[in-house]
Coordinates of C-alpha atoms in Angstrom, one line a residue:
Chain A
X1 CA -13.5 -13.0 -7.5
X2 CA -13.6 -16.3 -5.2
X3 CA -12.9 -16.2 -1.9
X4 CA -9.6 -17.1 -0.4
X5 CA -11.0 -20.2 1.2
X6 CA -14.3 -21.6 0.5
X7 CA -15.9 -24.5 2.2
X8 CA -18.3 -26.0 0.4
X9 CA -20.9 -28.9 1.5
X10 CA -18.6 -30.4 3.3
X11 CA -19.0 -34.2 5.0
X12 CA -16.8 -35.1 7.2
X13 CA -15.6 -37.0 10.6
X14 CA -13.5 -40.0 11.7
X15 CA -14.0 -43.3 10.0
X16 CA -18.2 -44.4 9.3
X17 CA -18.6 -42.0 12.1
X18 CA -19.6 -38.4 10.2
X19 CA -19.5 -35.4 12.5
X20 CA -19.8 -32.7 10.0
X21 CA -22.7 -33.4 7.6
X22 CA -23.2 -30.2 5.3
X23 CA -21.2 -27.2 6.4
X24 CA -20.5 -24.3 3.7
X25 CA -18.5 -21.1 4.7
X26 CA -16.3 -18.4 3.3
X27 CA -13.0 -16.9 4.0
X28 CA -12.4 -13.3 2.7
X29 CA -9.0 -12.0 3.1
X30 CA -7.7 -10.3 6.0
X31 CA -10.9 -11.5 8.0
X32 CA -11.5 -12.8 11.1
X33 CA -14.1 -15.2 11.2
X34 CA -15.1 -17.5 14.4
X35 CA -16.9 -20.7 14.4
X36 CA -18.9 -21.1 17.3
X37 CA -21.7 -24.0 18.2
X38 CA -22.1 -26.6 21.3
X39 CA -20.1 -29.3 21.7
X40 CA -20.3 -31.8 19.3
X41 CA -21.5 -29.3 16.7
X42 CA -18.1 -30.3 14.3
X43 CA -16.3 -27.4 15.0
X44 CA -12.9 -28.9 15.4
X45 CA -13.0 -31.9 13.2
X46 CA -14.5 -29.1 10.1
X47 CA -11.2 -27.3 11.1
X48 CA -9.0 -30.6 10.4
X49 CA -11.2 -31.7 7.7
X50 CA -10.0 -28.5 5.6
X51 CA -6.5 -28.7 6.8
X52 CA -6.4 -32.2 5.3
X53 CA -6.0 -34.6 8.7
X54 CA -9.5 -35.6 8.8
X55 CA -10.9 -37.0 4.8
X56 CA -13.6 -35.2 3.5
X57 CA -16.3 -37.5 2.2
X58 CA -18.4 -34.7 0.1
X59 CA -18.1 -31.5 -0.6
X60 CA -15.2 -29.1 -1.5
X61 CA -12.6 -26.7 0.0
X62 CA -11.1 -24.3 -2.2
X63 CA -7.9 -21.9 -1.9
X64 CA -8.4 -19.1 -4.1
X65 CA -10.7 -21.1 -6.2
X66 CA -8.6 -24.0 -6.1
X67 CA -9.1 -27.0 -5.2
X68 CA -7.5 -28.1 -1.9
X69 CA -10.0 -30.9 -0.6
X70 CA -8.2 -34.0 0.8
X71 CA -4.8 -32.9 -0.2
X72 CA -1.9 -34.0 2.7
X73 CA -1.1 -31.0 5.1
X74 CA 1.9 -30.8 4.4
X75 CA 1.0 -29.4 1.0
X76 CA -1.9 -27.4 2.6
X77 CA 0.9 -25.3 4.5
X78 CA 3.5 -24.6 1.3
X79 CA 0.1 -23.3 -0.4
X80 CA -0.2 -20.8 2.5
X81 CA -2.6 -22.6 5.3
X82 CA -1.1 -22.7 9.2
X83 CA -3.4 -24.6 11.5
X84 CA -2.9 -24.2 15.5
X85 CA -4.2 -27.2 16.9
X86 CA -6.1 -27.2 20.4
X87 CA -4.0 -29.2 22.0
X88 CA 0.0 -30.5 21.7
X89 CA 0.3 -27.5 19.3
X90 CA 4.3 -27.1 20.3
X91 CA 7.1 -29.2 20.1
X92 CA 7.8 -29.6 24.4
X93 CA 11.7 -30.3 24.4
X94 CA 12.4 -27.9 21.8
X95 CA 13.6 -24.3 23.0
X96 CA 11.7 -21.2 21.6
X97 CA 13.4 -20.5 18.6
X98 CA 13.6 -24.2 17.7
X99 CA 9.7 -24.2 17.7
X100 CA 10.0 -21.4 15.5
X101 CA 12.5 -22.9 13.3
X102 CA 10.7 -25.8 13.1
X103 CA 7.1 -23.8 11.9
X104 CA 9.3 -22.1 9.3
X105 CA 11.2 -25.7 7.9
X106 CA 9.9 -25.0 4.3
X107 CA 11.0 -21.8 4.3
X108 CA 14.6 -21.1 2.8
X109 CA 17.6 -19.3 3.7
X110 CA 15.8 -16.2 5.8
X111 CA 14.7 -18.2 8.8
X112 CA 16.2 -16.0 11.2
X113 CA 14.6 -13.0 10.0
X114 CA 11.2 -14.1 10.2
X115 CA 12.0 -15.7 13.6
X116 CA 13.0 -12.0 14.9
X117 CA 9.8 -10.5 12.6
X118 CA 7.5 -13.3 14.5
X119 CA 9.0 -12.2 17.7
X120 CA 8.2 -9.0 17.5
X121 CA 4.7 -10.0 17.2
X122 CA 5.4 -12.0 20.7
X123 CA 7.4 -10.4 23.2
X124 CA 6.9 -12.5 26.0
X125 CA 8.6 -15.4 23.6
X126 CA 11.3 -12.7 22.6
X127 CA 12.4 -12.3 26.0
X128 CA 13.6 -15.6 26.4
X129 CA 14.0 -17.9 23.2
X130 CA 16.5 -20.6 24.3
X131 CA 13.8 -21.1 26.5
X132 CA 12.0 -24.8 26.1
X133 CA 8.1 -24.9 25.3
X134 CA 8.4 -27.8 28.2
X135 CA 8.5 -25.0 30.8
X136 CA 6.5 -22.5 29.3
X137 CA 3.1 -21.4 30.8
X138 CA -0.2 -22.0 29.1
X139 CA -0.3 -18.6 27.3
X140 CA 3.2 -18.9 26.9
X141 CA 2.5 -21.7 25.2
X142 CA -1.0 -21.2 23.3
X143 CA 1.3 -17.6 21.8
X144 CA 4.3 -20.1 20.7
X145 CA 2.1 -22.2 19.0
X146 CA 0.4 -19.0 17.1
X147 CA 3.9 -17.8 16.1
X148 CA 5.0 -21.5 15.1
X149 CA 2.2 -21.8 12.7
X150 CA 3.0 -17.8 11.5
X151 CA 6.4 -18.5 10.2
X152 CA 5.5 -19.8 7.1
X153 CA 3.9 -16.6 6.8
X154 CA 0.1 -18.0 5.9
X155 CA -2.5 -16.4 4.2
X156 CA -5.1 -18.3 6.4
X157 CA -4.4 -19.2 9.6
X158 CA -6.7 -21.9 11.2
X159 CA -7.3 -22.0 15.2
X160 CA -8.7 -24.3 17.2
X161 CA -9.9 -23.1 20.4
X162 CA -6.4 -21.0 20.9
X163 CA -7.7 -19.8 24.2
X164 CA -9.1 -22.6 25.7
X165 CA -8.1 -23.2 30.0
X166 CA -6.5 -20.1 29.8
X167 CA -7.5 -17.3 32.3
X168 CA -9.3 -14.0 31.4
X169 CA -6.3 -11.7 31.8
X170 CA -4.5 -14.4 28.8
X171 CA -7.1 -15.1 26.9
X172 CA -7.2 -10.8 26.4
X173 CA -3.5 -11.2 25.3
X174 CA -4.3 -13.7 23.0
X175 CA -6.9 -12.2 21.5
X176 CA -5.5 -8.9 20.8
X177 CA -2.1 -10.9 19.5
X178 CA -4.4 -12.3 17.2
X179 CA -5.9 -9.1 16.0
X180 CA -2.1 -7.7 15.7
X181 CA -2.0 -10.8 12.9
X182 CA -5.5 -10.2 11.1
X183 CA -4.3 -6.4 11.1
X184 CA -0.7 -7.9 9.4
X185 CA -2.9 -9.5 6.5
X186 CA -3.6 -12.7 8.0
X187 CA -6.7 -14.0 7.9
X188 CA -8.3 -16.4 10.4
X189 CA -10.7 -18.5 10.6
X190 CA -11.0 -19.6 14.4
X191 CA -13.1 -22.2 16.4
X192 CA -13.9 -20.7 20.0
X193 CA -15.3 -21.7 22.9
X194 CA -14.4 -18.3 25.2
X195 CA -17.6 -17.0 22.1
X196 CA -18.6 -13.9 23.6
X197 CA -15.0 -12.2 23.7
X198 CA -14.1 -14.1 20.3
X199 CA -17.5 -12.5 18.7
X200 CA -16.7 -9.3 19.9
X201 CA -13.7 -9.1 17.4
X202 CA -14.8 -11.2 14.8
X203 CA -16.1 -10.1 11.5
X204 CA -18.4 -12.7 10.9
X205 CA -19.2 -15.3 13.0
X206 CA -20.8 -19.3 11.9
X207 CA -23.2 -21.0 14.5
X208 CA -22.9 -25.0 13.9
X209 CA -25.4 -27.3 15.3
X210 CA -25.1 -30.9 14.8
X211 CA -22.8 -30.4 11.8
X212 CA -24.7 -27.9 9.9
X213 CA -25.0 -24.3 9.3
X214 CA -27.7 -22.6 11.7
X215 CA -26.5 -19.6 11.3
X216 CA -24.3 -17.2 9.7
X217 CA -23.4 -13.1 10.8
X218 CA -21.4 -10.6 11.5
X219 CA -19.3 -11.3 15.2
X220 CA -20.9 -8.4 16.9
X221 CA -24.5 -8.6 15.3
X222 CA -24.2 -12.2 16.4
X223 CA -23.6 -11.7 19.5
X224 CA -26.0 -9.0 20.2
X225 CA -28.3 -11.4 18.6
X226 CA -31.0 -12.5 21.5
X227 CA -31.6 -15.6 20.7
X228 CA -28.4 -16.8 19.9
X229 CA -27.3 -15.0 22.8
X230 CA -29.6 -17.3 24.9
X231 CA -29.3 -20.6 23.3
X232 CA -25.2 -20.9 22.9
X233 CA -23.8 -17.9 25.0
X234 CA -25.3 -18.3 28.5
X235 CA -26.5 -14.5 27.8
X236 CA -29.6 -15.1 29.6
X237 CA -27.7 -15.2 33.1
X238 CA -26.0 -11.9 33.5
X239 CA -22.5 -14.0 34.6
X240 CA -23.1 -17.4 33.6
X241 CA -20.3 -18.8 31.7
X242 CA -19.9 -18.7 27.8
X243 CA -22.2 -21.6 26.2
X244 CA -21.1 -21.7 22.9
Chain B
X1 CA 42.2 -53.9 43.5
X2 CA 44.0 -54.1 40.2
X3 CA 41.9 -56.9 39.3
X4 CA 38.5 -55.0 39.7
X5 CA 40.2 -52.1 38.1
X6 CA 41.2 -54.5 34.9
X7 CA 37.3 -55.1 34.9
X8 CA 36.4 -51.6 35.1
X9 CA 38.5 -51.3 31.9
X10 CA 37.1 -54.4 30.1
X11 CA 33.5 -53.2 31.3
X12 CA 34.3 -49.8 30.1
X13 CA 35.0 -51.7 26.8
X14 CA 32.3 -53.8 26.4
X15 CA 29.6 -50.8 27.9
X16 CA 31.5 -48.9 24.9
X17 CA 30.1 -51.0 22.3
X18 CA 26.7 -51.4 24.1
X19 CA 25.8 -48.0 24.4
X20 CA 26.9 -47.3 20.7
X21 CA 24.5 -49.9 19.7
X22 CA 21.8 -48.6 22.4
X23 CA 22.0 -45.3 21.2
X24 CA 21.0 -46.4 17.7
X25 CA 18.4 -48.5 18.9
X26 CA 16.8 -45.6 21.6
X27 CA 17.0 -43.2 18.8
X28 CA 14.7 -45.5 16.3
X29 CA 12.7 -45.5 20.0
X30 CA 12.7 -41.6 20.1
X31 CA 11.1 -41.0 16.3
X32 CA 9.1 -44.1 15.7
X33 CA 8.1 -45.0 19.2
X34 CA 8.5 -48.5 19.0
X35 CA 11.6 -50.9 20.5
X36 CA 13.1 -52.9 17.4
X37 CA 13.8 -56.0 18.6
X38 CA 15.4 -56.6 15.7
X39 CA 18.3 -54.1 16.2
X40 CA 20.9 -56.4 17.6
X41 CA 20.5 -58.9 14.3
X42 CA 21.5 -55.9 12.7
X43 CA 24.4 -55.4 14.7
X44 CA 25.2 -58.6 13.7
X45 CA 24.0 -57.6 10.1
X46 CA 26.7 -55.4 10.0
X47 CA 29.8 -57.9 11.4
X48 CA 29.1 -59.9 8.8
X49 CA 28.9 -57.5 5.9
X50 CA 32.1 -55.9 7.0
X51 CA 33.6 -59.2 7.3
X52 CA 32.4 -59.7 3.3
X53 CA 34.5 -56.8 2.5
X54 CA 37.5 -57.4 4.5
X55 CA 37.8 -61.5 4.4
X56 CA 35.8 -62.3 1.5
X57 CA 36.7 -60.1 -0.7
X58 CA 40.2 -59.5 0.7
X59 CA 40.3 -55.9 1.3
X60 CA 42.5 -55.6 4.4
X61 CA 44.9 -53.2 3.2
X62 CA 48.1 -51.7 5.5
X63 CA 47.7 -52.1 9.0
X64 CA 46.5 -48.5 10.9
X65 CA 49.4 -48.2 13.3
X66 CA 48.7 -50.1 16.8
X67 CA 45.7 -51.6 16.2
X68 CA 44.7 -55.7 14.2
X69 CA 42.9 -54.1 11.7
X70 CA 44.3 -52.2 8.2
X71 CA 42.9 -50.0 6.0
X72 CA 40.0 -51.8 4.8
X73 CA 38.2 -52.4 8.2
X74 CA 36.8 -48.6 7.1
X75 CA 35.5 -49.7 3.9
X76 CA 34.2 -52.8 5.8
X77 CA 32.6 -50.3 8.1
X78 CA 31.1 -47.9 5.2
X79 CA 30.1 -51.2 3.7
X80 CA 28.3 -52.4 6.5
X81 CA 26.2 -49.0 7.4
X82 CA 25.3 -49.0 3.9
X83 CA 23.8 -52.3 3.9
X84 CA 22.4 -52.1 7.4
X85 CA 20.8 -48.7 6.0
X86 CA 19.5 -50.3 3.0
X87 CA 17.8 -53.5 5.6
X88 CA 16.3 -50.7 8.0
X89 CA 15.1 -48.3 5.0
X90 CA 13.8 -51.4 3.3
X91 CA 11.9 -52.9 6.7
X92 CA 10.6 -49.6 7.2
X93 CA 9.3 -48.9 3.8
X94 CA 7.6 -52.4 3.3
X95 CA 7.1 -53.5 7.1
X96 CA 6.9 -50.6 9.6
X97 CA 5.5 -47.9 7.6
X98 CA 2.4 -50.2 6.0
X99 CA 1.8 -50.8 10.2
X100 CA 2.1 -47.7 10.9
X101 CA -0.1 -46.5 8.5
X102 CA -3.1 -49.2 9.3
X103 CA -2.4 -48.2 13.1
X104 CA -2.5 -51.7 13.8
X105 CA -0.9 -51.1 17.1
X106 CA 2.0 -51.1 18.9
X107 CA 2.0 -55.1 19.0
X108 CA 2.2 -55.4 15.9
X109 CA 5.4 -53.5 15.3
X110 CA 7.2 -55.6 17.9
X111 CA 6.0 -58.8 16.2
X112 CA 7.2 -57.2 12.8
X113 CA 10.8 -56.8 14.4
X114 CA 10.7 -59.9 16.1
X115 CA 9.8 -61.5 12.8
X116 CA 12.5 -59.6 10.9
X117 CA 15.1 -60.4 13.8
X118 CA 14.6 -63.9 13.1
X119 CA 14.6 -63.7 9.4
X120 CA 17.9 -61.3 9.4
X121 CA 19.7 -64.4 12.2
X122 CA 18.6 -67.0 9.6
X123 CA 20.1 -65.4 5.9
X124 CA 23.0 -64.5 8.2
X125 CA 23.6 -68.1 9.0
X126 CA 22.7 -69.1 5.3
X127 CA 25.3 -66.9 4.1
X128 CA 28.1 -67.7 6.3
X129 CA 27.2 -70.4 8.5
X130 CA 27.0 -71.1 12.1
X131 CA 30.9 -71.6 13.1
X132 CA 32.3 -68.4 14.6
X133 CA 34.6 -66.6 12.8
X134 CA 37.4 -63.7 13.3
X135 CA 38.2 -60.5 11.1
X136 CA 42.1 -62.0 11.7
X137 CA 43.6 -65.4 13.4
X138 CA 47.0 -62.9 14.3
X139 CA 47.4 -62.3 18.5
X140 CA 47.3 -58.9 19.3
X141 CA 49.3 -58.2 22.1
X142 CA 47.4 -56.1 25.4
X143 CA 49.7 -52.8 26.5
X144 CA 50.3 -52.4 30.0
X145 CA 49.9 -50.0 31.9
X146 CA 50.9 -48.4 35.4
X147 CA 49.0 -50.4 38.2
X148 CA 49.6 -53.6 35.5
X149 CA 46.4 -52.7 33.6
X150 CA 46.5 -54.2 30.8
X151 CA 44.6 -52.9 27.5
X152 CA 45.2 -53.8 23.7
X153 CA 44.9 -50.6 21.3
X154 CA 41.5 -51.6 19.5
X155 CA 39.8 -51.8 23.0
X156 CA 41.7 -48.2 23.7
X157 CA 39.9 -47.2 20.6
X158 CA 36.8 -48.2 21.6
X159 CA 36.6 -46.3 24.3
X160 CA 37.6 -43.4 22.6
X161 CA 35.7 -43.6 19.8
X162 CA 32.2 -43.7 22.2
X163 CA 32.4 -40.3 23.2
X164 CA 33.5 -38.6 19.6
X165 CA 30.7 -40.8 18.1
X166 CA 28.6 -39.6 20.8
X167 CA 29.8 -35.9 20.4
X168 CA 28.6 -35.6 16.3
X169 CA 25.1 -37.3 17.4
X170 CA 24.8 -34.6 19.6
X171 CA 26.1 -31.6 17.0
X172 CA 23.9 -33.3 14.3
X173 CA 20.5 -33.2 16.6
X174 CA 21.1 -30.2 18.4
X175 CA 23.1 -27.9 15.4
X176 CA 21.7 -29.2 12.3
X177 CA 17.9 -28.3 10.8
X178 CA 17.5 -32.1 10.3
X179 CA 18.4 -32.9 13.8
X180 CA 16.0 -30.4 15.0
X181 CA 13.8 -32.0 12.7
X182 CA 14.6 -35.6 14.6
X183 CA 13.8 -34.1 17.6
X184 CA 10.8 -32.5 16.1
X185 CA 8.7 -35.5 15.0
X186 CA 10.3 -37.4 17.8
X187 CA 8.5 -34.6 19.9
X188 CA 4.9 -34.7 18.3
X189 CA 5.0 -36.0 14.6
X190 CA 1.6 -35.0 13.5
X191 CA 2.7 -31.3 14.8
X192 CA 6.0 -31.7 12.5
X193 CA 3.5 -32.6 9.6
X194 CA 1.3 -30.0 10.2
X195 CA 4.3 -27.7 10.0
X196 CA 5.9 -29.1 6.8
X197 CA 8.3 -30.9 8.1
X198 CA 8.8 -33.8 5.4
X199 CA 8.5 -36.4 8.3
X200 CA 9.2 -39.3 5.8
X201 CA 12.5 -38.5 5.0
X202 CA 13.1 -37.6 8.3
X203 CA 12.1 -41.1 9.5
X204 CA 14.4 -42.4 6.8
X205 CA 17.5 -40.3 7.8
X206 CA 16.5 -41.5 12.1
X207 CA 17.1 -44.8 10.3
X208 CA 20.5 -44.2 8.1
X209 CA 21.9 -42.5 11.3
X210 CA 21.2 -45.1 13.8
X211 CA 22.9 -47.6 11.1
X212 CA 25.8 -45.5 11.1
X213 CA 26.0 -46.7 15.2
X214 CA 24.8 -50.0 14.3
X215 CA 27.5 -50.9 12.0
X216 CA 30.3 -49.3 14.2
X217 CA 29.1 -51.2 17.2
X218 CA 28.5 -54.3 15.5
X219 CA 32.0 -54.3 13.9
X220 CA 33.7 -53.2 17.7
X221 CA 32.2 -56.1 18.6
X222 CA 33.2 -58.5 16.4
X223 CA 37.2 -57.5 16.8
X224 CA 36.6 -57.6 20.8
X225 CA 35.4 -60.9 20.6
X226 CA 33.9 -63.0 17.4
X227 CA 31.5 -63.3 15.1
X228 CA 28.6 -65.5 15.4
X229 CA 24.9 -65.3 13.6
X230 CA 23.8 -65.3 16.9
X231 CA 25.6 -62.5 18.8
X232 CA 22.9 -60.2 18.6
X233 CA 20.5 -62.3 20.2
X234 CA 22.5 -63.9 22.7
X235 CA 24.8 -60.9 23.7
X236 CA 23.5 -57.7 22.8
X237 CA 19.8 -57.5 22.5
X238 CA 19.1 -57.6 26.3
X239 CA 22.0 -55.3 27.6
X240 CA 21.4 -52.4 24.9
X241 CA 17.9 -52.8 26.0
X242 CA 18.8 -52.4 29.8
X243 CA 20.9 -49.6 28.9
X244 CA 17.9 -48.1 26.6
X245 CA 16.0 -48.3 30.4
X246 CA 18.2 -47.5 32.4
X247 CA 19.1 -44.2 30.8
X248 CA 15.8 -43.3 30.4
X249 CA 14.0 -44.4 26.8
X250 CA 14.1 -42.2 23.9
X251 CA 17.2 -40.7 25.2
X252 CA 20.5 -41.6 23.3
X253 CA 22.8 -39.7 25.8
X254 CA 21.1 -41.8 29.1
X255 CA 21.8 -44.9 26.6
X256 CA 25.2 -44.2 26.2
X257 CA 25.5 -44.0 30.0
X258 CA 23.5 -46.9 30.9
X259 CA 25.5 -49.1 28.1
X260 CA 28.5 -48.0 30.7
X261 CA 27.0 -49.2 33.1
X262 CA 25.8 -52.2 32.1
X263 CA 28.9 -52.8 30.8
X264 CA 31.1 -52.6 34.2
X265 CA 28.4 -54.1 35.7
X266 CA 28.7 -57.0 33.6
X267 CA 32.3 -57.3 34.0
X268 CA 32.9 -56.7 37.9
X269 CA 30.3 -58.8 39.1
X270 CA 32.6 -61.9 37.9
X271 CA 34.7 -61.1 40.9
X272 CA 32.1 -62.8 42.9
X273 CA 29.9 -64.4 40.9
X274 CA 30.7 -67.1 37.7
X275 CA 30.8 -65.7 34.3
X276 CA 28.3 -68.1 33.2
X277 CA 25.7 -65.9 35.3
X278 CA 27.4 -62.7 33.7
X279 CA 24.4 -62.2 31.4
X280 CA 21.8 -62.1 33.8
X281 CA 23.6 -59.2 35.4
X282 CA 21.9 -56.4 33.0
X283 CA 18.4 -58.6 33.2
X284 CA 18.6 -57.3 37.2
X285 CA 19.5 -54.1 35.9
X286 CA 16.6 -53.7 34.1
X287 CA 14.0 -55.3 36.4
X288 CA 15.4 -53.3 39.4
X289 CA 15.3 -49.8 36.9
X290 CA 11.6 -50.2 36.0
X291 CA 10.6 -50.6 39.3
X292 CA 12.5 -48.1 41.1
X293 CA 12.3 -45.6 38.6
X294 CA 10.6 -46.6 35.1
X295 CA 11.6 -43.2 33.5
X296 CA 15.1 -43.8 33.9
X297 CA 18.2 -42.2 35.0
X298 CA 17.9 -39.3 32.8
X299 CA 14.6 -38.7 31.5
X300 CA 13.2 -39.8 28.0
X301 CA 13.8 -37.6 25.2
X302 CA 16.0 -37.3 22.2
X303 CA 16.6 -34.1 23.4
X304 CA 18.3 -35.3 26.3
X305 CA 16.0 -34.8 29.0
X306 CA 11.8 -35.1 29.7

């Protein structure tokens, strides 16, 4: 049986300019899997080369064994793909349930229910949906942006760096929202800087450097890994800040 | 006094019919990001077309009550949004959207809208010449009222006719899923992609709506005063874009208040100054807006508010 997603060989990056130059991966379902690598490694552009807003140049990405390379993104979500993107991920002058209406436009006739199931998942968004993103705080914002892209209700869900300038205390609410969705049948597939705390609840976990696979395990196993831990988590340094 | 307050009422008139057309033009702003220039040619688009249907082809039917037009002014009007629909579709489908997606630049799109400013002024005065003409030669008496203010019933329905006009745009972007949608892309369009918004035929419906002003403001026009090919380059383009600033760009509501505005403005400075001169009035508007406060009165948003 194939994989829901599958990445395969991909080439990829913005114009002549390739960022990503042979990257392979897997997405079972229900897992969590985190990208990590150093800046630069093609982390983010991989993410929006299989989302469809970056044009693959080689390879394949497969949903469920089917072909999904280069296809628009708007066609990428009705087949069951959400993507969260780093930055500018909610619509500002929209209130709450606007942005939530909004992630669930293809959706007919039960928008309200999954807004109020969605909310559930979110209860800092519940407590105030007429609420605009505009004056939302970062976490506020980072969890709006998750339940946006959950309306649709996704079988992948695509993050890019969802906890990224967010404090400790947030990114912990984050992460254990986004546990609450792999646990709902989601599964994610998740580029993160914050690694350590990312690995820590990942299944598996990719290291890229300079657009390539280096290497590939389980989240914990990678991050008790020594020399992984030394080369792209700062692990070395009993405090120093994550590397990855 | 009651001749500055006969101004008022003219300015309230004429800022009527400029903020109708600047709120078509600031929403196009709002979802595409870009000024048209050539919106006031299709204001003037849009006199024409109505005048097609309601001189050339005769359709005046019964007069409405009070005011110079009959019956057929509203197929005029239907007539001319359609066609001003079909231009701005068309432009955007084989002009705007090809530059858009090249990202040629912002430049670009302005020298697009110039160009098809120019191109709309010219089959406009191919068609039907450069003489002025009028949607009726009859006199319509002004009403008067207390104070001797004096009003005729078309410019009463102007005014009135702002705010209902102004009232649906605001249902249909705050109460409808496609007006959400408006506001959406006009938010963050590749956001509104990547959440399956069909931004296409959102862009196309920003484009039928703001015809729908277009045409009403270009017609209003024409019965306050005249029609000429060159109305909308030598009275509308620089007040609806003073208004545009002055309410804050992007922000149909602000428009609507700066068209006001510049409209009274317009009007009551000819108690001191010569109505040659009148024009420049909204020109100072503007300059003196950007400088003291570029963002306008009310923020920049389709929305309503930053």
């Amino acid at each position: 049986m194939s994989a829901l997603l599958e990445v395969d060989a991909v080439r990829a990056g913005y114009g002549s300019v390739m960022i990503v130059h042979d990257v392979s991966l897997r997405l079972e379902r229900g897992e969590l899997v985190t990208i990590i690598g150093p800046n630069g490694a093609g982390k983010s552009t991989l993410l929006k080369a299989i989302f469809g807003l970056l044009p693959v140049s080689e390879g394949q990405v497969r949903l469920e064994g089917n072909e999904v390379t280069d296809e628009m993104p708007s066609r990428i979500v009705r087949l069951g793909v959400s993507f969260v993107p780093q930055t500018e991920n909610v619509f500002p002058s929209l209130t709450i349930r606007e942005n939530l209406a909004m992630g669930g436009y293809q959706r007919s006739g039960d928008v309200d229910d999954r807004i109020a199931e969605v909310l559930g998942l979110f209860p800092e968004l519940a407590e105030r949906p007429g609420a605009r993103a505009s004056h939302l705080s970062g976490g506020q914002r980072q969890a709006l942006a998750i339940a946006r892209a959950l309306m649709l209700d996704p079988k992948v869900l695509l993050l890019d760096e969802p906890t990224a300038a967010l404090s400790p205390v947030r990114r912990g609410e984050i992460f254990d929202r986004l546990q609450a969705v792999r646990e709902g049948g989601v599964a994610l597939l998740m580029v993160e800087q914050n690694a350590r705390e990312a690995l820590a609840i990942s299944d598996r976990a990719y290291l890229l450097v300079d657009g390539r696979n280096a290497h590939e395990q389980a989240g914990p196993e990678m991050l008790a890994n020594p020399e992984v831990g030394r080369m792209f988590l700062g692990l070395d340094s009993a405090d120093g800040e994550d590397g990855a | 006094m009651t001749e500055i307050l006969q101004l008022v009422l003219v300015g309230l008139v004429v800022g009527s019919i400029i903020g109708l057309g600047a709120m078509g033009l600031t929403l196009v702003y709002g979802v595409f990001k870009f000024a048209n220039f050539a919106h006031a040619d299709l204001m003037t688009l849009a006199m024409y077309l109505a005048f097609f249907v309601y001189v050339d082809i005769g359709l005046v039917g019964g007069h409405i009550g009070p005011f110079s037009f009959g019956w057929g002014m509203i197929a005029a009007v239907l007539f001319a949004w359609a066609g001003v629909a079909a231009v701005s579709v068309g432009a955007d489908r084989f002009v705007f959207r090809r530059l858009r997606a090249r990202q040629t630049g912002l430049l670009n799109l302005e020298i697009a809208a110039l160009g098809i400013a120019i191109a709309l002024q010219a089959v406009v005065q191919a068609i039907w010449g450069s003489a002025p003409l009028r949607y009726h030669h009859e006199i319509h008496e002004a009403w008067t009222f207390a104070g001797g203010l004096k009003l005729k019933s078309d410019q009463l329905l102007f005014i009135v006719l702002m705010p209902v006009l102004a009232l649906g745009l605001y249902v249909l972007l705050h109460r409808t899923r496609l007006g959400t949608a408006m506001r959406a892309t006009a938010d963050n369009a590749p956001l509104a992609e990547a959440s399956g918004i069909d931004t296409e035929r959102v862009r196309m419906a920003t484009w039928v709506i703001a015809a729908a002003l277009t045409a009403v403001a270009g017609v209003m026009f024409a019965l306050q005063s005249q029609l000429r090919f060159d109305a909308g380059f030598e009275f509308l383009l620089l007040p609806m874009f003073a208004a545009v600033i002055l309410g804050g760009i992007g922000n149909p509501w602000g428009a609507l208040v700066g068209g006001l505005i510049v409209g009274v403005s317009q009007e009551v400075s000819t108690e001191w100054i010569n109505t040659g001169f009148k024009p420049a009035v909204p020109f100072v508007l503007l300059i003196a807006m950007l400088i003291v406060r570029p963002r306008g009165l009310f923020g920049s948003s389709i929305g309503g508010s930053s």
